[in-house]
Amino acid sequence: MAPRTPTRERGGRTRRTAPADGAAAEVQAAPDAGTAPDAIAPAPDRTPDVRGRLSELRIRGLGAIDDVTLELGRGLTVVTGETGAGKTMVVTGLTLLFGGRADPGRVRATGRAGVEGRLELPADSPVWARAAEAGAEPDEDGSLILARTVSAEGRSRAHLGGRSVPVGVVAELAEGLLAVHGQSDQLRLSRPAEQRSALDRYAGPEHLRLLAGYRTAYATWRELSADLDRRRSQARELAQAADVLRHGLEEIEGLTPEPGEDEALDAQAKRLGDADALRAAVDEARTALVGDVTGDLGGEGLPQDATAALATAERALASTDDPALVLLARDLADAVAVVSDVSVQLAGYVADLDADPARLAEVLDRRAALTALVRKYADPGEGLAGVLAWADDAREKLSALDVSDEALEALAAARDTARAEVDDLAARVSAGRRAAADGFATAVGRELAGLAMKSARVSFSVDSHPDEPGPEGVDEVALLMAAHPGAPPRPVHRGASGGELSRVMLAIEVVFAGADPVPVMVFDEVDAGVGGQAAGEIGRRLARLAREHQVVVVTHLAQVAAFADTHLVVDKSPDTAAGVTATDIRGVAGEDRVRELARMLSGLADSDTGQAHARELLAVAASARAEQ
């Protein structure tokens, strides 16, 4: 990631966002209107990085944002600001960073937008393994850097750990890193598959192990069924293919080739063809080393052999009294032994040398037969090893091409056994889902009651089709909601408005807090249309989620913002030099945070009444978090 660039404030001053940890401020007890500023203390660091977190986010050239760097804290981070200031650009930037669709209409006049993020992940996070597969490497501090750029023409590029990667790789990682929930971003909750997955997770580890066993059994059954159908429907073609393989195996097995035999035959043929020349070379070498020991060469007139010459030299040196010469004499004695040994080996070589023309013809015929096999059954350059590999592969394929009555009956029996196991496991999985459905719906309903949806009723529909098993069981699972008494239950993404859908998702996430592996959760104005006590309950639940996750919330409610560990404010101002509107993002703490909450409450940051109310909200939030 590039060095952090400070955002620019009106008048040329520079501003950084609030530090990541302990940036927000809370009041420890409810003060009166005259409470001194030093009654505001930093919020405690309550959330360990057990899942990981996004510690830094830099956004450049996106919407109204020119260049800002956000240092995101642990726990709950809220983003507030006037309507139209660009709060949602923070969510847009996060979505873009994690593989979301690139909208060139969001790119500023500079022609290129960029988002960079720094992820701090535990060593055992599965993200590391996938990042390593993509060639990514950790930064110097052990974090993982993500980057995404978008041009005004719509071209998009992604980088992970210093390597350029397809955007799909980042999107794949995002499934285990980030969950975004907003009024227009409820894809996870609207998908039946996600609803079924949520119910399975709620059912617990034992149910998940049972489901894993079902998936394995289902895959086995489908494989056996497909194999049987293939053999029955393609019996003629498979029989013909089997005949071709059997013919090739018979041809190969008729010659019974051995591994490496082709190379051995090549060497043997060369020796047989060159036997006379080899024998002459050996005889000449032996004569030079040990002389005409057989007398067949007519020893008179031959030069002195090496053995005799070395022996003469050894005796001459050994007869002296000089220690150095005596040592050299011993070396010569060793040389005599080596020469004699080589001579013996040469004699053995000549004895084994066969110049029989019949044997040579036999070797050449065998080599020609093997060469013919290589041409038919091996790829270029593989030699006889390719023939043997083809034979092994053919034997394996033949077992899958067997269309005899016996083979088909055995395969059908195996398929039926596998289907019986699928049916048994599917019934047990369905029972587990039904048992969990009521408890899950009740738990979500309790959360919704505190989120201004007391009349809403949530339930799960588990519709089983035992005759139609699928990869995840035989159940069609749907999360239903009746928005008010008397209303028929409808699929939640159809029976809920945008704001209600966000709150339903928030309720589900609270129920799952501690079980969902996603480390970062983003909520975009989930408090739309909510006020009063319900707003405080939303803040309380978000704070509860933030005990186990890093939670980023875009909100317009002071009751929610009061629960934050880190409070970021988005300011919009005209950039007269550039002729555009610019957005700054700053962290607030202490009295600055009180002023921001007062602005959210009354529209007047300097209102004494608003500030008193803000301090009261901070005190209430601090007390509520201490009780969690």
XYZ file of C-alpha atoms in Angstrom:
628
model
C 0.000 0.000 0.000
C 1.219 3.511 -0.760
C 2.160 5.704 2.183
C -0.845 7.207 3.914
C -1.856 10.478 2.340
C -3.463 13.046 4.619
C -6.783 14.464 3.479
C -6.928 18.170 2.767
C -8.958 20.575 4.842
C -10.279 23.960 3.880
C -7.576 26.586 4.011
C -4.778 24.210 3.039
C -4.480 22.446 6.392
C -4.010 18.687 6.504
C -6.165 16.266 8.419
C -5.819 12.576 9.171
C -8.589 10.343 10.353
C -8.796 9.196 13.939
C -6.329 6.523 15.030
C -7.589 2.969 14.878
C -7.744 2.143 18.568
C -9.491 4.068 21.308
C -10.395 6.941 19.011
C -13.950 7.358 20.155
C -14.950 8.814 23.472
C -17.605 7.823 25.959
C -18.958 9.259 29.169
C -18.586 6.997 32.162
C -21.624 8.350 34.040
C -24.573 10.491 33.063
C -23.508 14.096 33.688
C -25.551 17.215 34.023
C -25.310 20.043 31.548
C -22.291 21.440 33.309
C -20.095 18.407 33.012
C -16.508 19.323 32.313
C -14.910 18.217 29.050
C -12.433 15.961 30.848
C -15.337 13.696 31.896
C -15.056 12.149 28.442
C -12.668 9.195 28.282
C -11.524 6.917 25.452
C -13.527 3.751 24.900
C -11.711 0.597 25.975
C -10.174 -1.729 23.404
C -12.571 -4.638 23.791
C -12.224 -6.714 20.648
C -9.331 -9.105 20.032
C -8.355 -9.761 16.422
C -9.401 -13.398 16.581
C -10.800 -13.332 13.049
C -8.828 -10.483 11.559
C -9.750 -6.943 10.626
C -9.336 -4.216 8.042
C -6.981 -1.785 9.729
C -6.666 0.807 6.990
C -8.637 1.967 3.964
C -7.516 4.517 1.406
C -9.953 5.877 -1.185
C -8.866 8.024 -4.135
C -10.932 9.645 -6.879
C -14.208 7.942 -5.954
C -17.376 10.027 -6.039
C -16.890 13.155 -3.952
C -13.756 11.719 -2.317
C -10.463 13.011 -3.658
C -7.969 11.206 -1.429
C -8.632 10.102 2.139
C -7.158 7.465 4.413
C -9.278 5.853 7.105
C -7.679 4.073 10.023
C -10.413 1.654 11.044
C -10.512 0.567 14.656
C -11.377 -2.673 16.337
C -14.938 -3.206 17.376
C -17.623 -0.811 16.132
C -16.782 2.015 13.729
C -19.521 4.467 12.752
C -19.482 6.847 9.800
C -21.696 9.929 10.112
C -22.153 13.217 8.278
C -24.656 15.459 6.581
C -26.928 13.967 3.947
C -25.150 14.032 0.602
C -21.696 14.398 2.116
C -20.587 11.050 0.712
C -20.930 8.631 3.626
C -22.045 5.853 1.310
C -18.809 6.214 -0.666
C -17.081 4.466 2.231
C -19.319 1.442 1.693
C -18.888 1.763 -2.073
C -15.120 1.788 -1.614
C -15.206 -1.317 0.587
C -17.439 -3.131 -1.874
C -15.176 -2.180 -4.771
C -12.060 -3.240 -2.877
C -13.481 -6.689 -2.229
C -14.407 -7.483 -5.818
C -17.680 -5.594 -6.282
C -18.850 -4.298 -9.632
C -16.842 -1.332 -10.899
C -19.052 1.621 -11.860
C -17.108 4.087 -14.048
C -19.766 6.701 -13.256
C -18.303 6.925 -9.744
C -14.854 7.915 -11.042
C -13.926 11.570 -10.551
C -12.711 13.840 -13.320
C -9.119 12.756 -12.647
C -9.938 9.673 -14.719
C -8.987 6.936 -12.245
C -10.341 5.782 -8.909
C -8.470 3.560 -6.494
C -9.121 1.794 -3.218
C -6.445 0.193 -1.062
C -6.889 -1.793 2.119
C -4.654 -3.382 4.732
C -5.901 -6.633 6.251
C -4.564 -7.954 9.526
C -5.313 -11.690 9.636
C -4.462 -14.464 12.086
C -1.843 -16.947 10.938
C -4.412 -19.733 10.620
C -6.812 -17.742 8.443
C -7.752 -19.697 5.271
C -7.320 -16.452 3.354
C -3.537 -16.863 3.512
C -3.606 -20.188 1.654
C -5.735 -18.805 -1.185
C -3.637 -15.636 -1.358
C -0.460 -17.729 -1.592
C -1.965 -19.676 -4.503
C -2.439 -16.356 -6.291
C 1.227 -15.446 -5.680
C 0.483 -12.843 -3.014
C 2.964 -12.118 -0.243
C 2.462 -10.473 3.157
C 3.651 -6.919 3.712
C 6.641 -6.191 5.954
C 4.404 -5.977 9.022
C 2.673 -9.272 8.211
C -0.512 -7.701 6.852
C -2.128 -8.431 3.489
C -2.572 -5.535 1.066
C -5.494 -5.350 -1.359
C -5.855 -2.754 -4.094
C -8.389 -2.028 -6.824
C -8.344 0.619 -9.532
C -11.080 1.668 -11.961
C -10.681 3.953 -14.959
C -13.307 6.309 -16.326
C -13.619 3.928 -19.292
C -14.604 1.100 -16.952
C -11.328 -0.848 -16.990
C -10.632 -2.432 -13.638
C -7.556 -4.030 -12.092
C -7.018 -5.795 -8.778
C -3.847 -6.444 -6.776
C -3.356 -8.799 -3.858
C -0.200 -8.870 -1.794
C 1.759 -7.029 -4.476
C 0.584 -9.262 -7.340
C -1.906 -8.489 -10.070
C -4.806 -10.946 -9.805
C -8.186 -11.437 -11.479
C -10.984 -9.574 -9.726
C -12.674 -12.945 -9.238
C -9.898 -14.026 -6.873
C -10.541 -11.034 -4.616
C -14.296 -11.635 -4.804
C -13.680 -15.247 -3.772
C -11.673 -14.129 -0.754
C -14.364 -11.589 0.121
C -16.853 -14.386 0.792
C -14.825 -15.273 3.870
C -13.811 -11.736 4.800
C -16.629 -9.262 4.315
C -20.410 -9.153 4.623
C -22.128 -5.966 3.418
C -25.706 -5.299 4.472
C -27.657 -2.340 3.219
C -30.997 -1.369 1.780
C -29.839 -2.292 -1.704
C -27.280 -4.948 -0.782
C -29.226 -7.920 0.576
C -28.150 -10.584 -1.897
C -27.046 -13.028 0.776
C -30.353 -12.919 2.598
C -32.461 -13.109 -0.554
C -30.836 -16.300 -1.862
C -32.570 -19.532 -0.772
C -29.197 -21.272 -0.691
C -27.907 -18.704 1.818
C -31.022 -19.087 3.943
C -30.549 -22.866 4.013
C -26.883 -22.398 4.887
C -27.834 -20.061 7.735
C -30.226 -22.633 9.164
C -27.598 -25.378 8.877
C -25.061 -23.289 10.770
C -27.584 -22.544 13.469
C -28.337 -26.277 13.830
C -24.807 -26.776 15.168
C -21.582 -28.733 14.555
C -23.135 -32.195 14.765
C -25.686 -31.293 12.112
C -22.934 -29.856 9.891
C -20.971 -33.112 10.185
C -24.109 -35.028 9.213
C -24.582 -32.715 6.241
C -20.971 -33.280 5.164
C -21.596 -37.033 5.254
C -24.699 -36.562 3.125
C -22.756 -34.566 0.541
C -20.180 -37.353 0.251
C -22.887 -40.012 -0.087
C -24.752 -37.923 -2.641
C -21.630 -37.465 -4.763
C -20.972 -41.241 -4.686
C -24.560 -42.041 -5.658
C -24.527 -39.542 -8.522
C -21.235 -40.897 -9.814
C -22.482 -44.505 -9.765
C -25.795 -43.534 -11.359
C -24.083 -41.592 -14.121
C -21.698 -44.488 -14.776
C -24.541 -47.004 -14.994
C -26.592 -44.760 -17.289
C -23.578 -44.201 -19.489
C -22.843 -47.899 -19.824
C -26.449 -48.737 -20.612
C -27.005 -45.952 -23.117
C -23.644 -46.346 -24.835
C -23.272 -50.115 -24.631
C -22.396 -50.530 -28.300
C -19.856 -47.681 -28.370
C -18.286 -48.808 -25.097
C -18.026 -52.400 -26.296
C -16.268 -51.243 -29.444
C -13.909 -49.062 -27.405
C -13.213 -52.028 -25.135
C -12.386 -54.221 -28.150
C -9.827 -51.672 -29.314
C -8.199 -51.600 -25.883
C -8.188 -55.383 -25.576
C -6.589 -55.755 -29.008
C -3.850 -53.328 -28.027
C -3.249 -55.116 -24.730
C -3.055 -58.483 -26.451
C -0.495 -57.112 -28.901
C 1.613 -55.621 -26.108
C 1.300 -58.595 -23.760
C 2.218 -60.916 -26.625
C 5.677 -59.335 -26.666
C 5.887 -58.951 -22.857
C 8.180 -55.909 -22.992
C 10.203 -55.082 -19.902
C 10.947 -51.584 -18.617
C 14.176 -50.294 -20.178
C 14.394 -53.225 -22.587
C 14.580 -50.978 -25.654
C 17.696 -49.240 -24.340
C 19.287 -52.545 -23.378
C 18.634 -53.941 -26.872
C 20.175 -50.871 -28.478
C 23.358 -51.358 -26.465
C 23.442 -55.097 -27.151
C 22.924 -54.636 -30.888
C 25.761 -52.161 -31.026
C 28.093 -54.537 -29.234
C 27.177 -57.466 -31.481
C 27.541 -55.397 -34.634
C 30.945 -54.042 -33.569
C 32.273 -57.286 -32.027
C 35.374 -57.623 -34.262
C 36.420 -54.021 -33.803
C 35.838 -54.215 -30.053
C 37.889 -57.419 -29.759
C 40.805 -55.833 -31.659
C 40.719 -52.782 -29.388
C 40.708 -54.984 -26.261
C 43.605 -57.131 -27.520
C 45.690 -54.062 -28.272
C 44.977 -52.588 -24.850
C 45.790 -55.847 -23.010
C 49.074 -56.214 -24.940
C 50.060 -52.697 -23.965
C 49.219 -53.380 -20.333
C 50.488 -56.916 -19.705
C 52.143 -58.098 -22.923
C 51.405 -61.221 -25.009
C 50.378 -63.446 -22.101
C 48.883 -66.098 -24.394
C 51.671 -66.151 -26.995
C 49.120 -65.825 -29.743
C 50.457 -62.491 -30.886
C 54.095 -63.469 -31.479
C 55.686 -61.764 -28.518
C 59.082 -61.136 -30.126
C 59.502 -57.591 -31.311
C 56.589 -56.217 -29.251
C 57.234 -53.154 -27.060
C 57.634 -53.681 -23.359
C 54.256 -53.913 -21.614
C 53.131 -51.423 -18.953
C 53.107 -53.993 -16.146
C 56.730 -54.963 -16.726
C 57.821 -51.345 -17.067
C 56.072 -50.348 -13.839
C 57.498 -53.355 -12.013
C 61.029 -52.468 -13.155
C 60.596 -48.894 -11.964
C 59.175 -50.065 -8.635
C 62.139 -52.397 -7.973
C 64.653 -49.692 -8.848
C 63.170 -47.237 -6.360
C 62.567 -49.810 -3.655
C 66.272 -50.826 -3.714
C 67.339 -47.389 -2.461
C 67.495 -46.250 1.151
C 65.883 -42.884 0.450
C 62.492 -42.680 2.306
C 60.919 -40.456 -0.376
C 61.818 -42.906 -3.153
C 60.572 -45.835 -1.102
C 57.168 -44.096 -0.775
C 57.083 -43.567 -4.524
C 57.919 -47.234 -5.021
C 54.824 -48.125 -3.008
C 52.723 -45.899 -5.278
C 54.111 -47.740 -8.285
C 53.235 -51.052 -6.670
C 49.638 -49.831 -6.369
C 49.706 -48.815 -10.029
C 50.855 -52.344 -10.991
C 47.846 -53.740 -9.106
C 45.429 -51.371 -10.915
C 46.853 -52.251 -14.321
C 46.567 -55.942 -13.563
C 42.942 -55.524 -12.457
C 42.014 -53.663 -15.659
C 43.669 -56.429 -17.658
C 41.536 -59.056 -15.932
C 38.369 -57.081 -16.658
C 39.319 -56.759 -20.304
C 39.824 -60.511 -20.488
C 36.307 -61.020 -19.084
C 34.873 -58.557 -21.593
C 36.410 -60.473 -24.512
C 35.074 -63.743 -23.113
C 31.533 -62.308 -23.020
C 31.809 -60.723 -26.452
C 29.577 -62.658 -28.840
C 30.030 -62.209 -32.568
C 27.282 -64.717 -33.448
C 25.366 -63.315 -36.471
C 22.268 -65.302 -35.473
C 22.144 -63.646 -32.082
C 22.546 -60.240 -33.705
C 19.625 -60.951 -36.031
C 17.506 -62.044 -33.055
C 18.266 -58.828 -31.197
C 17.495 -56.701 -34.235
C 14.152 -58.474 -34.792
C 13.146 -57.962 -31.152
C 14.085 -54.315 -31.306
C 12.060 -53.823 -34.503
C 8.985 -55.404 -32.887
C 9.244 -53.131 -29.867
C 9.780 -50.118 -32.106
C 6.509 -50.939 -33.862
C 4.729 -50.923 -30.494
C 6.266 -47.567 -29.635
C 4.995 -46.050 -32.890
C 1.445 -47.273 -32.218
C 0.985 -46.764 -28.508
C 3.467 -44.150 -27.236
C 3.695 -40.423 -27.725
C 6.819 -39.068 -29.449
C 9.846 -39.214 -27.200
C 8.318 -41.573 -24.627
C 9.811 -44.804 -25.972
C 8.902 -48.161 -24.476
C 7.919 -46.485 -21.196
C 5.034 -44.851 -23.074
C 3.857 -48.255 -24.312
C 3.834 -49.669 -20.795
C 1.969 -46.574 -19.522
C -0.641 -46.981 -22.270
C -1.130 -50.599 -21.247
C -1.657 -49.657 -17.593
C -4.163 -46.967 -18.597
C -5.969 -49.374 -20.941
C -6.407 -51.955 -18.179
C -7.932 -49.280 -15.930
C -10.256 -48.054 -18.681
C -11.434 -51.552 -19.489
C -12.963 -51.881 -16.036
C -15.079 -48.777 -16.757
C -16.085 -50.067 -20.212
C -17.378 -53.404 -19.069
C -20.985 -53.687 -20.286
C -21.493 -57.341 -19.511
C -24.663 -58.327 -17.661
C -22.634 -59.218 -14.581
C -20.877 -55.854 -14.512
C -24.106 -53.903 -14.985
C -25.873 -55.848 -12.238
C -23.015 -55.224 -9.802
C -22.980 -51.518 -10.656
C -26.759 -51.260 -10.217
C -26.523 -52.909 -6.802
C -23.818 -50.470 -5.732
C -25.928 -47.550 -6.943
C -28.977 -48.741 -5.015
C -26.928 -49.153 -1.858
C -25.583 -45.626 -2.247
C -29.094 -44.253 -2.827
C -30.332 -45.948 0.343
C -27.573 -44.199 2.284
C -28.488 -40.874 0.647
C -32.142 -41.298 1.640
C -31.248 -42.158 5.220
C -28.879 -39.214 5.641
C -31.272 -36.838 3.857
C -34.048 -37.712 6.299
C -31.761 -37.063 9.245
C -30.589 -33.748 7.758
C -34.206 -32.689 7.209
C -35.076 -33.585 10.794
C -32.163 -31.490 12.031
C -33.268 -28.514 9.967
C -36.831 -28.707 11.224
C -35.652 -28.983 14.805
C -33.468 -25.899 14.367
C -36.023 -23.854 12.387
C -38.309 -22.993 15.304
C -35.473 -22.052 17.621
C -33.796 -19.936 14.958
C -36.999 -18.103 14.050
C -37.740 -17.459 17.727
C -34.248 -16.067 18.349
C -34.491 -13.764 15.315
C -37.971 -12.685 16.386
C -36.660 -11.652 19.806
C -34.055 -9.471 18.156
C -36.593 -7.937 15.777
C -38.829 -7.016 18.702
C -36.143 -4.605 19.863
C -35.630 -3.217 16.361
C -39.020 -1.537 15.923
C -40.480 -4.670 14.343
C -42.425 -6.088 17.276
C -45.285 -7.208 15.073
C -43.069 -8.997 12.567
C -43.034 -12.773 12.667
C -40.191 -14.724 11.150
C -40.385 -18.413 10.339
C -38.653 -21.044 8.252
C -40.407 -23.143 5.663
C -38.707 -26.516 5.224
C -40.350 -28.273 2.270
C -38.883 -31.740 1.704
C -38.880 -33.706 -1.555
C -37.508 -37.161 -0.694
C -37.667 -38.313 -4.318
C -35.525 -35.422 -5.530
C -32.263 -35.406 -3.573
C -29.846 -32.591 -4.340
C -26.289 -31.671 -3.353
C -27.514 -30.093 -0.090
C -30.326 -32.477 0.757
C -33.976 -32.837 -0.189
C -35.226 -29.605 1.360
C -36.318 -26.285 -0.054
C -35.648 -23.846 2.761
C -37.194 -20.394 2.789
C -37.012 -17.664 5.398
C -40.487 -16.155 5.656
C -41.739 -13.004 7.317
C -45.169 -11.660 8.152
C -44.654 -7.919 8.555
C -47.754 -7.468 10.735
C -50.509 -9.567 12.315
C -52.841 -11.036 9.722
C -50.322 -10.709 6.908
C -49.453 -13.975 5.152
C -45.864 -15.156 5.541
C -43.872 -14.274 2.444
C -40.228 -14.797 1.456
C -38.315 -12.286 3.527
C -36.869 -10.383 0.570
C -40.418 -9.882 -0.756
C -42.258 -9.329 2.499
C -39.876 -6.713 3.898
C -39.055 -3.187 2.835
C -35.447 -2.111 2.324
C -35.033 -0.863 5.889
C -36.857 -3.870 7.329
C -34.704 -6.239 5.313
C -31.567 -4.641 6.724
C -32.886 -5.049 10.255
C -33.830 -8.673 9.641
C -30.278 -9.287 8.441
C -28.925 -7.485 11.485
C -31.087 -9.673 13.741
C -29.780 -12.801 12.014
C -26.195 -11.642 12.329
C -26.690 -10.967 16.036
C -28.080 -14.481 16.482
C -25.033 -15.815 14.683
C -22.532 -13.587 16.509
C -19.534 -15.676 17.427
C -20.336 -18.371 14.860
C -20.007 -16.481 11.587
C -16.382 -16.642 10.400
C -16.608 -13.373 8.424
C -14.353 -10.893 10.295
C -15.663 -7.626 8.801
C -19.340 -6.627 8.665
C -20.615 -3.455 7.039
C -24.094 -2.037 7.595
C -25.247 0.810 5.378
C -28.034 2.836 7.057
C -29.755 -0.178 8.596
C -31.494 2.309 10.872
C -33.446 3.981 8.059
C -36.967 4.854 9.243
C -36.146 4.061 12.876
C -35.961 6.359 15.856
C -36.352 6.579 19.589
C -35.780 3.479 21.686
C -35.505 1.223 18.635
C -32.514 3.263 17.449
C -30.748 2.649 20.736
C -31.489 -1.067 20.452
C -29.894 -1.123 17.013
C -26.784 0.459 18.474
C -26.788 -2.044 21.330
C -26.970 -4.984 18.905
C -24.286 -3.598 16.646
C -22.033 -3.192 19.669
C -22.758 -6.800 20.609
C -21.730 -7.914 17.121
C -18.575 -5.839 17.430
C -17.404 -7.955 20.363
C -16.556 -10.737 17.904
C -16.293 -8.874 14.590
C -15.082 -5.622 13.158
C -18.294 -3.733 12.367
C -18.507 -0.624 10.168
C -21.834 1.229 10.188
C -23.019 4.182 8.111
C -25.699 5.859 10.217
C -27.658 9.086 10.651
C -28.789 8.297 14.194
C -26.944 9.631 17.216
C -28.373 6.754 19.300
C -26.415 4.320 17.126
C -23.276 6.440 16.824
C -23.036 6.703 20.616
C -22.108 3.005 20.814
C -19.052 3.354 18.552
C -15.475 2.544 19.451
C -14.322 4.685 16.513
C -16.351 7.608 15.156
C -15.601 8.983 11.666
C -17.282 12.102 10.284
C -17.668 12.847 6.575
C -17.497 16.547 5.672
C -18.277 18.011 2.268
C -16.881 21.283 1.046
C -16.390 22.953 -2.344
C -12.896 22.766 -3.773
C -12.835 26.125 -5.505
C -9.465 25.486 -7.123
C -10.663 22.328 -8.829
C -14.232 23.472 -9.295
C -15.678 20.348 -7.677
C -17.045 19.242 -4.326
C -14.522 17.488 -2.080
C -15.125 15.177 0.844
C -12.969 14.877 3.951
C -13.242 12.127 6.541
C -12.010 12.829 10.045
C -12.058 10.997 13.322
C -13.717 12.676 16.282
C -13.193 12.136 19.996
C -13.877 14.019 23.191
C -15.744 17.292 22.751
C -15.588 17.048 18.956
C -17.586 13.841 19.191
C -20.111 15.461 21.541
C -20.538 18.275 19.019
C -21.103 15.781 16.176
C -23.722 13.883 18.163
C -25.391 17.180 19.051
C -25.512 18.091 15.358
C -27.100 14.706 14.584
C -29.682 15.219 17.333
C -30.686 18.822 16.823
C -28.935 20.028 13.710
C -26.929 22.452 15.855
C -23.463 21.351 16.930
C -23.125 24.186 19.461
C -26.521 23.759 21.092
C -26.167 23.355 24.864
C -29.286 21.228 24.972
C -28.041 19.075 22.106
C -24.643 18.602 23.728
C -26.232 17.653 27.052
C -28.353 15.075 25.255
C -25.248 13.811 23.437
C -23.399 13.302 26.706
C -26.395 11.476 28.104
C -26.434 9.157 25.052
C -22.729 8.426 25.473
C -23.248 7.588 29.134
C -26.175 5.289 28.377
C -24.207 3.546 25.634
C -21.183 3.090 27.886
C -23.374 1.567 30.582
C -25.107 -0.755 28.093
C -21.805 -1.980 26.665
C -20.420 -2.614 30.114
C -23.362 -4.932 30.784
C -22.851 -6.995 27.613
